[in-house]
PDB file of C-alpha atoms in Angstrom:
ATOM      1  CA  MET A   1     -18.223  32.882  31.812  1.00 86.00           C
ATOM      2  CA  PHE A   2     -17.897  32.108  27.890  1.00 87.00           C
ATOM      3  CA  ASP A   3     -16.015  35.175  27.702  1.00 90.00           C
ATOM      4  CA  ILE A   4     -13.147  35.203  29.732  1.00 90.00           C
ATOM      5  CA  LEU A   5     -12.445  31.264  28.792  1.00 89.00           C
ATOM      6  CA  VAL A   6     -12.650  32.238  24.575  1.00 87.00           C
ATOM      7  CA  TYR A   7      -9.826  34.999  26.326  1.00 90.00           C
ATOM      8  CA  LEU A   8      -7.930  32.339  27.972  1.00 89.00           C
ATOM      9  CA  TYR A   9      -8.167  30.151  24.311  1.00 86.00           C
ATOM     10  CA  GLU A  10      -6.960  32.991  23.023  1.00 86.00           C
ATOM     11  CA  THR A  11      -4.320  34.394  25.158  1.00 88.00           C
ATOM     12  CA  TYR A  12      -2.707  31.441  26.102  1.00 85.00           C
ATOM     13  CA  TYR A  13      -2.017  29.066  23.633  1.00 76.00           C
ATOM     14  CA  ARG A  14      -1.195  26.150  25.992  1.00 78.00           C
ATOM     15  CA  PRO A  15      -2.834  25.860  29.403  1.00 78.00           C
ATOM     16  CA  ASP A  16       0.554  25.211  30.813  1.00 79.00           C
ATOM     17  CA  ALA A  17       1.535  29.516  29.608  1.00 83.00           C
ATOM     18  CA  CYS A  18      -1.660  29.972  32.175  1.00 83.00           C
ATOM     19  CA  PRO A  19      -0.636  32.029  35.129  1.00 87.00           C
ATOM     20  CA  GLU A  20      -1.612  30.034  38.818  1.00 88.00           C
ATOM     21  CA  PRO A  21      -5.136  31.026  39.697  1.00 87.00           C
ATOM     22  CA  ALA A  22      -4.892  34.091  41.761  1.00 90.00           C
ATOM     23  CA  ALA A  23      -2.444  35.841  39.425  1.00 91.00           C
ATOM     24  CA  LEU A  24      -4.493  34.830  36.545  1.00 91.00           C
ATOM     25  CA  ALA A  25      -7.630  36.426  38.137  1.00 93.00           C
ATOM     26  CA  ARG A  26      -5.745  39.814  38.476  1.00 93.00           C
ATOM     27  CA  LYS A  27      -4.860  39.677  35.133  1.00 93.00           C
ATOM     28  CA  LEU A  28      -8.512  38.721  33.917  1.00 93.00           C
ATOM     29  CA  SER A  29      -9.696  41.565  36.360  1.00 93.00           C
ATOM     30  CA  ALA A  30      -7.055  44.155  34.795  1.00 94.00           C
ATOM     31  CA  VAL A  31      -8.557  43.475  31.397  1.00 91.00           C
ATOM     32  CA  GLY A  32     -12.199  44.158  32.638  1.00 93.00           C
ATOM     33  CA  PHE A  33     -14.278  40.736  33.268  1.00 94.00           C
ATOM     34  CA  ASP A  34     -16.512  40.924  35.907  1.00 91.00           C
ATOM     35  CA  ASP A  35     -15.021  39.206  39.837  1.00 92.00           C
ATOM     36  CA  VAL A  36     -18.044  36.857  39.951  1.00 93.00           C
ATOM     37  CA  GLU A  37     -17.216  36.131  36.492  1.00 93.00           C
ATOM     38  CA  ILE A  38     -13.926  35.194  36.979  1.00 92.00           C
ATOM     39  CA  SER A  39     -14.545  32.954  40.107  1.00 93.00           C
ATOM     40  CA  GLU A  40     -16.705  31.015  37.968  1.00 92.00           C
ATOM     41  CA  ALA A  41     -14.813  30.484  35.136  1.00 91.00           C
ATOM     42  CA  LEU A  42     -11.764  29.963  37.227  1.00 91.00           C
ATOM     43  CA  VAL A  43     -14.199  27.177  39.659  1.00 92.00           C
ATOM     44  CA  TRP A  44     -15.488  25.666  36.606  1.00 90.00           C
ATOM     45  CA  LEU A  45     -11.434  25.299  34.365  1.00 87.00           C
ATOM     46  CA  THR A  46     -10.827  23.854  37.558  1.00 87.00           C
ATOM     47  CA  ASP A  47     -12.738  21.275  38.146  1.00 89.00           C
ATOM     48  CA  LEU A  48     -12.388  20.452  34.154  1.00 87.00           C
ATOM     49  CA  THR A  49      -8.514  20.603  34.118  1.00 82.00           C
ATOM     50  CA  ALA A  50      -8.983  17.549  36.877  1.00 83.00           C
ATOM     51  CA  MET A  51     -11.120  15.806  34.766  1.00 82.00           C
ATOM     52  CA  ALA A  52      -8.899  16.338  31.393  1.00 72.00           C
ATOM     53  CA  GLY A  53      -5.988  14.523  33.668  1.00 68.00           C
ATOM     54  CA  VAL A  54      -7.902  11.412  34.284  1.00 62.00           C
ATOM     55  CA  GLU A  55      -8.830  11.126  30.754  1.00 50.00           C
ATOM     56  CA  GLN A  56      -5.348  10.987  29.392  1.00 50.00           C
ATOM     57  CA  THR A  57      -4.406   8.428  32.147  1.00 47.00           C
ATOM     58  CA  LEU A  58      -7.540   6.616  30.999  1.00 49.00           C
ATOM     59  CA  THR A  59      -7.038   4.236  27.145  1.00 49.00           C
ATOM     60  CA  ALA A  60     -10.941   2.705  27.149  1.00 55.00           C
ATOM     61  CA  ALA A  61     -12.551   2.000  23.472  1.00 59.00           C
ATOM     62  CA  SER A  62     -16.219   2.061  23.115  1.00 62.00           C
ATOM     63  CA  THR A  63     -17.548   0.384  21.032  1.00 66.00           C
ATOM     64  CA  GLY A  64     -21.167   1.098  21.931  1.00 73.00           C
ATOM     65  CA  THR A  65     -23.864   3.763  21.847  1.00 83.00           C
ATOM     66  CA  ARG A  66     -24.263   6.438  24.247  1.00 86.00           C
ATOM     67  CA  TYR A  67     -27.736   6.786  25.378  1.00 89.00           C
ATOM     68  CA  TYR A  68     -28.426   9.836  27.040  1.00 92.00           C
ATOM     69  CA  VAL A  69     -31.076  10.383  30.234  1.00 93.00           C
ATOM     70  CA  GLU A  70     -33.769  12.544  29.760  1.00 93.00           C
ATOM     71  CA  GLU A  71     -31.930  15.298  32.198  1.00 91.00           C
ATOM     72  CA  GLU A  72     -29.333  15.269  30.037  1.00 92.00           C
ATOM     73  CA  GLN A  73     -31.389  15.619  27.105  1.00 92.00           C
ATOM     74  CA  ASP A  74     -33.069  18.560  28.226  1.00 92.00           C
ATOM     75  CA  VAL A  75     -30.043  20.723  29.445  1.00 92.00           C
ATOM     76  CA  LEU A  76     -27.909  19.626  25.962  1.00 93.00           C
ATOM     77  CA  GLY A  77     -30.768  19.789  22.936  1.00 91.00           C
ATOM     78  CA  THR A  78     -30.376  18.272  20.621  1.00 91.00           C
ATOM     79  CA  ALA A  79     -28.497  19.818  18.096  1.00 90.00           C
ATOM     80  CA  ALA A  80     -25.648  19.659  20.500  1.00 92.00           C
ATOM     81  CA  ILE A  81     -26.336  15.845  21.175  1.00 93.00           C
ATOM     82  CA  GLY A  82     -26.072  15.483  17.575  1.00 92.00           C
ATOM     83  CA  PHE A  83     -22.727  17.976  17.349  1.00 92.00           C
ATOM     84  CA  ILE A  84     -21.233  15.637  19.874  1.00 93.00           C
ATOM     85  CA  GLN A  85     -22.022  12.629  17.688  1.00 92.00           C
ATOM     86  CA  PHE A  86     -21.031  14.205  14.806  1.00 90.00           C
ATOM     87  CA  LEU A  87     -17.078  15.067  17.382  1.00 90.00           C
ATOM     88  CA  GLU A  88     -17.012  11.170  18.180  1.00 90.00           C
ATOM     89  CA  SER A  89     -17.362  10.141  15.281  1.00 88.00           C
ATOM     90  CA  ALA A  90     -15.244  12.697  13.431  1.00 86.00           C
ATOM     91  CA  LYS A  91     -12.616  10.761  15.908  1.00 87.00           C
ATOM     92  CA  VAL A  92     -12.466  14.634  17.788  1.00 87.00           C
ATOM     93  CA  LEU A  93     -13.714  13.177  21.044  1.00 89.00           C
ATOM     94  CA  SER A  94     -12.929  10.147  22.896  1.00 90.00           C
ATOM     95  CA  PRO A  95     -15.259   8.033  24.656  1.00 91.00           C
ATOM     96  CA  LEU A  96     -14.013   9.527  27.672  1.00 90.00           C
ATOM     97  CA  GLN A  97     -13.680  13.233  26.356  1.00 91.00           C
ATOM     98  CA  ARG A  98     -17.269  12.912  25.249  1.00 92.00           C
ATOM     99  CA  GLU A  99     -18.260  12.365  28.723  1.00 92.00           C
ATOM    100  CA  ILE A 100     -16.438  15.126  30.054  1.00 93.00           C
ATOM    101  CA  VAL A 101     -18.086  17.017  27.378  1.00 93.00           C
ATOM    102  CA  ILE A 102     -21.439  16.368  28.932  1.00 94.00           C
ATOM    103  CA  GLU A 103     -20.184  16.501  32.445  1.00 93.00           C
ATOM    104  CA  ARG A 104     -19.227  20.231  32.000  1.00 92.00           C
ATOM    105  CA  ALA A 105     -22.232  21.031  29.939  1.00 93.00           C
ATOM    106  CA  LEU A 106     -24.714  19.806  32.668  1.00 92.00           C
ATOM    107  CA  ALA A 107     -22.705  21.944  35.170  1.00 91.00           C
ATOM    108  CA  LEU A 108     -23.298  25.133  33.790  1.00 89.00           C
ATOM    109  CA  ASP A 109     -26.682  25.053  35.664  1.00 79.00           C
ATOM    110  CA  GLU A 110     -28.524  26.145  32.624  1.00 82.00           C
ATOM    111  CA  ALA A 111     -30.896  24.405  29.879  1.00 83.00           C
ATOM    112  CA  PRO A 112     -30.000  24.218  26.980  1.00 88.00           C
ATOM    113  CA  VAL A 113     -26.770  24.714  26.322  1.00 90.00           C
ATOM    114  CA  THR A 114     -26.061  26.591  23.012  1.00 90.00           C
ATOM    115  CA  LEU A 115     -24.280  25.123  20.393  1.00 89.00           C
ATOM    116  CA  GLY A 116     -22.285  27.813  20.665  1.00 89.00           C
ATOM    117  CA  LYS A 117     -21.416  27.391  24.357  1.00 91.00           C
ATOM    118  CA  LEU A 118     -21.054  23.418  23.550  1.00 92.00           C
ATOM    119  CA  LYS A 119     -18.283  24.616  21.260  1.00 90.00           C
ATOM    120  CA  VAL A 120     -16.159  26.199  23.873  1.00 90.00           C
ATOM    121  CA  ILE A 121     -16.362  23.794  26.131  1.00 92.00           C
ATOM    122  CA  VAL A 122     -14.704  21.041  23.836  1.00 91.00           C
ATOM    123  CA  LEU A 123     -12.262  23.348  22.677  1.00 89.00           C
ATOM    124  CA  MET A 124     -11.412  24.089  26.691  1.00 90.00           C
ATOM    125  CA  LEU A 125     -11.464  20.334  26.907  1.00 91.00           C
ATOM    126  CA  LEU A 126      -9.121  19.848  23.700  1.00 89.00           C
ATOM    127  CA  TRP A 127      -6.875  23.308  25.047  1.00 86.00           C
ATOM    128  CA  SER A 128      -6.826  21.702  28.587  1.00 87.00           C
ATOM    129  CA  GLN A 129      -4.968  18.389  27.196  1.00 86.00           C
ATOM    130  CA  GLY A 130      -2.785  20.402  25.128  1.00 82.00           C
ATOM    131  CA  LYS A 131      -4.572  19.449  22.195  1.00 80.00           C
ATOM    132  CA  GLU A 132      -5.469  21.072  18.570  1.00 73.00           C
ATOM    133  CA  PRO A 133      -7.904  20.061  16.389  1.00 66.00           C
ATOM    134  CA  ASP A 134      -7.083  20.143  12.905  1.00 64.00           C
ATOM    135  CA  ALA A 135      -7.880  23.695  10.776  1.00 55.00           C
ATOM    136  CA  LEU A 136     -11.191  21.877   9.048  1.00 53.00           C
ATOM    137  CA  MET A 137     -12.579  21.362  12.752  1.00 60.00           C
ATOM    138  CA  PHE A 138     -11.306  24.287  14.473  1.00 57.00           C
ATOM    139  CA  ASP A 139     -13.097  26.332  11.564  1.00 57.00           C
ATOM    140  CA  ASP A 140     -16.090  23.731  12.739  1.00 59.00           C
ATOM    141  CA  LEU A 141     -16.303  24.481  16.602  1.00 57.00           C
ATOM    142  CA  PHE A 142     -14.709  28.044  16.395  1.00 58.00           C
ATOM    143  CA  GLY A 143     -17.664  29.043  13.733  1.00 57.00           C
ATOM    144  CA  SER A 144     -20.581  31.179  14.198  1.00 52.00           C
ATOM    145  CA  ASP A 145     -23.931  29.178  14.856  1.00 49.00           C
ATOM    146  CA  GLU A 146     -26.004  31.218  12.137  1.00 46.00           C
ATOM    147  CA  GLU A 147     -23.222  30.329   9.384  1.00 43.00           C
ATOM    148  CA  GLN A 148     -24.038  26.741   9.237  1.00 47.00           C
ATOM    149  CA  ALA A 149     -27.376  24.160   8.443  1.00 49.00           C
ATOM    150  CA  PRO A 150     -28.077  22.342  11.869  1.00 49.00           C
ATOM    151  CA  ARG A 151     -26.336  19.039  11.466  1.00 48.00           C
ATOM    152  CA  LEU A 152     -28.187  16.128  10.281  1.00 47.00           C
ATOM    153  CA  LEU A 153     -28.062  12.649  11.821  1.00 48.00           C
ATOM    154  CA  HIS A 154     -28.759   9.480   9.487  1.00 45.00           C
TER     155      HIS A 154
END
């Protein structure tokens, strides 16, 4: 599924440039993606788009600390939680966007979510909202996990 999401991000500069789901499914199938993965990706992306649209209508500021329940800690793992906190402190993610990222990671039904997959979730959220990270943040989001030392929280 994540290969499809990355393909969409790289192929369609803006989400409104994507064809309708039925036509997109045919294009993805023609490129060689598996029908089951296409279906999963389109459902996941539809849910993301619905949630991302809600975020744009709300302007809530949060100055509190986000505590992760045990299930979230199990699914995300410490590296992903640290990365989410880093993105929020760098003002790449708002508190509402953070919650969307967490919800979409939990929707994957796998644990723990790798840092690479979490980065794709963040990219797809920003893409679905028509936002583009600055060049340095883009490198951090799209860079390989192996190239970097783990991020430490202080």
